[in-house]
Short mmCIF file of C-alpha atoms in Angstrom, two decimals:
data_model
loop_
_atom_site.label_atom_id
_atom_site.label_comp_id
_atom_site.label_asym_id
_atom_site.label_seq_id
_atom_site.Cartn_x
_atom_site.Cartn_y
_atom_site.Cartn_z
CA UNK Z 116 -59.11 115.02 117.19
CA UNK Z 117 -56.34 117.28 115.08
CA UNK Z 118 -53.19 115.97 114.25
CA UNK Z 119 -51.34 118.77 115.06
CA UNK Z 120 -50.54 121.24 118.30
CA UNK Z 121 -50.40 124.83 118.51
CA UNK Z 122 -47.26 125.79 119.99
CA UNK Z 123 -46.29 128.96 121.32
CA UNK Z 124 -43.09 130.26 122.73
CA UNK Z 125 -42.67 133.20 124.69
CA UNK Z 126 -39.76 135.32 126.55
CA UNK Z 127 -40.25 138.82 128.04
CA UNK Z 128 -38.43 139.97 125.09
CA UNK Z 129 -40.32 138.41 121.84
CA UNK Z 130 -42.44 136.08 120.56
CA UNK Z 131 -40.17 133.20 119.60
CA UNK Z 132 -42.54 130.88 118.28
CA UNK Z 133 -45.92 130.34 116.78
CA UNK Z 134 -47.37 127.81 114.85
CA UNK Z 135 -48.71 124.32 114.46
CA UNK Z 136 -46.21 121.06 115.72
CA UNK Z 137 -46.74 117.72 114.89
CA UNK Z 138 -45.11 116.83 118.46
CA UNK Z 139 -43.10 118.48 121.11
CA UNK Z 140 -40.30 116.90 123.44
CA UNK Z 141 -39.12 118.59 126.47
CA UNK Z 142 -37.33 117.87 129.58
CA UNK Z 143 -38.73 118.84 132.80
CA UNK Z 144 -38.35 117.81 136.11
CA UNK Z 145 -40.76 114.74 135.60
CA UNK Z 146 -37.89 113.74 133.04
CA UNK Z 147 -37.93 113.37 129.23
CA UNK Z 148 -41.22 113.42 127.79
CA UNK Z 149 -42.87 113.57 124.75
CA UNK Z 150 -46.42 115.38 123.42
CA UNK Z 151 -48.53 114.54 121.16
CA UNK Z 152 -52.32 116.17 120.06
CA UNK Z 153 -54.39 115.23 123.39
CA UNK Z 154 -51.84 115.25 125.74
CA UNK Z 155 -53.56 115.39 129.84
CA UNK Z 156 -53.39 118.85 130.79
CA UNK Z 157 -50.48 119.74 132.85
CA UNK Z 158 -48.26 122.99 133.63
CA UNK Z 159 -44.35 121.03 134.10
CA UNK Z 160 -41.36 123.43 135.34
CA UNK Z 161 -38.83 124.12 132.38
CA UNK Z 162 -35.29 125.52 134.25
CA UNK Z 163 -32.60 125.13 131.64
CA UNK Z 164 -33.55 122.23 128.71
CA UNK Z 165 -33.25 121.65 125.08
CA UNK Z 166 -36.62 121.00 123.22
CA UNK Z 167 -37.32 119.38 119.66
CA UNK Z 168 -40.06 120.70 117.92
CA UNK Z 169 -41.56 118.54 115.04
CA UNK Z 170 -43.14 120.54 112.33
CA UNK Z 171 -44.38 118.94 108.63
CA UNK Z 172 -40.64 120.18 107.48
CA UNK Z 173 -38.69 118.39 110.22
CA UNK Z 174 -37.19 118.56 113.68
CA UNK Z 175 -36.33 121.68 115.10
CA UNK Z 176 -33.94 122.27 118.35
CA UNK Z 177 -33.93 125.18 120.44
CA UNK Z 178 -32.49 125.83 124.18
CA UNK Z 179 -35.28 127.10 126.46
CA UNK Z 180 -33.63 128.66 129.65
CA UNK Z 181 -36.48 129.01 132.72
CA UNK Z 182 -39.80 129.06 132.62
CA UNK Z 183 -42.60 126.86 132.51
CA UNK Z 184 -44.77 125.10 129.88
CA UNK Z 185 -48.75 124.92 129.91
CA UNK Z 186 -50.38 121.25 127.78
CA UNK Z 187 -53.68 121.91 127.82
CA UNK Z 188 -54.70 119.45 124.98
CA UNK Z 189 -54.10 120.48 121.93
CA UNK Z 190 -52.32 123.92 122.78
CA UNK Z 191 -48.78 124.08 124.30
CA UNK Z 192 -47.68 127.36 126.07
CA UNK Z 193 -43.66 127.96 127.26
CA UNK Z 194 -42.90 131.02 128.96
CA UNK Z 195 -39.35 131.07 129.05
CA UNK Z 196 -36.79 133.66 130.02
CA UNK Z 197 -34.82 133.17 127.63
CA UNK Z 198 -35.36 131.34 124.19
CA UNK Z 199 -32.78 130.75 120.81
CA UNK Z 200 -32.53 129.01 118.06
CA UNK Z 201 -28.91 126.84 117.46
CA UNK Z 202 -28.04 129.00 114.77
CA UNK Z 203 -27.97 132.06 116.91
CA UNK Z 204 -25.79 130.55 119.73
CA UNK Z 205 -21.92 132.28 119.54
CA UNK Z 206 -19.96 128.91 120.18
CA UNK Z 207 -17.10 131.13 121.57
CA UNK Z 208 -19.00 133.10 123.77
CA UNK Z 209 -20.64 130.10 125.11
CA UNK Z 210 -17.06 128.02 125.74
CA UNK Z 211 -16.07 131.20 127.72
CA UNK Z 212 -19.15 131.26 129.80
CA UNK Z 213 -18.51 127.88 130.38
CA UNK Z 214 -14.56 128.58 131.34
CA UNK Z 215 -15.29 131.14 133.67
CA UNK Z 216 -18.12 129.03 135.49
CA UNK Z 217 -15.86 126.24 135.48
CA UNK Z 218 -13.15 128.49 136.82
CA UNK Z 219 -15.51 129.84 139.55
CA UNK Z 220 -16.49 126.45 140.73
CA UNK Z 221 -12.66 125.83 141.84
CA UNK Z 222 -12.71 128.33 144.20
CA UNK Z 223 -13.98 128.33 147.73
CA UNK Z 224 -17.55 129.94 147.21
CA UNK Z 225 -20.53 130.74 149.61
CA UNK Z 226 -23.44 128.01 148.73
CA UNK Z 227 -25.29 130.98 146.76
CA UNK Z 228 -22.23 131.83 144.26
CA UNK Z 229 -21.86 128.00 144.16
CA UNK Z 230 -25.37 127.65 143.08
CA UNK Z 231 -25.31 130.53 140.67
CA UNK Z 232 -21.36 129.27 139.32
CA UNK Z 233 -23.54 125.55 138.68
CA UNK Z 234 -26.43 127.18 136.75
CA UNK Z 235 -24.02 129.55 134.34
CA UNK Z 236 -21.99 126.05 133.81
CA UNK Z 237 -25.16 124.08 133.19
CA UNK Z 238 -26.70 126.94 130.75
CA UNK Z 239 -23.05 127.32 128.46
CA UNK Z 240 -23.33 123.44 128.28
CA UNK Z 241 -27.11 123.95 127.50
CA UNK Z 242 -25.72 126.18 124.62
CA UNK Z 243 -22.60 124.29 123.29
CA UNK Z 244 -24.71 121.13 122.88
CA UNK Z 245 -27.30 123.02 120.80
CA UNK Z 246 -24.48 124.83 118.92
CA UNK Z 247 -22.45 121.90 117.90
CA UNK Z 248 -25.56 120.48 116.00
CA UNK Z 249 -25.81 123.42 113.75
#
């Protein structure tokens, strides 16, 4: 059995990443959970989560914003929608997504704009946590 996992990470944009991974964690609906070479194959639902990547140089972060991951062994497939790297996060933007959802949320909303005003709050908190730990 290898030590390592092929990981790859796509969006409908780019390829965002290939190569091998010592380990992967993610959070998913199942919760927190980690993956190591021969994880049981599974396909776990991805909305809006942070993931650390372990490669031979170290831990990597990256926000992964819907989508799905594929473990099938050795191999690791995420098809996000949208996919970056903490160093490409604009802390400003992301505190005034995150003021303007917030802002939203105060008003009197039908349950859709509610629902959308909770997922642009939860994804510029998604971003400000990754962008802090640059």
């Amino acid at each position: 059995m290898s030590d390592c996992l092929m990981l790859n990470i796509s969006t409908p944009e780019k390829l965002f990443y290939e190569g091998e991974v010592k380990s992967l964690v993610i959070c998913s609906a199942l919760g927190k959970m980690g993956i190591l070479p021969g994880h049981k194959s599974m396909v776990v639902d991805m909305e809006m989560v942070p993931i650390e990547i372990e490669t031979e140089d170290g831990i990597i972060e990256a926000a992964i914003i819907g989508g799905y991951a594929q473990i099938r062994h050795d191999r690791i497939t995420i098809i996000a929608d949208t996919a970056e790297w903490p160093e490409d996060i604009e802390f400003s933007r992301a505190e005034e997504a995150r003021k303007r959802a917030d802002e939203r949320l105060q008003q009197h909303l039908s349950e859709t704009e509610f629902m959308r005003s909770q997922a642009a709050l939860r994804r510029a908190l998604l971003r400000l946590s990754l962008s802090n730990r640059k």
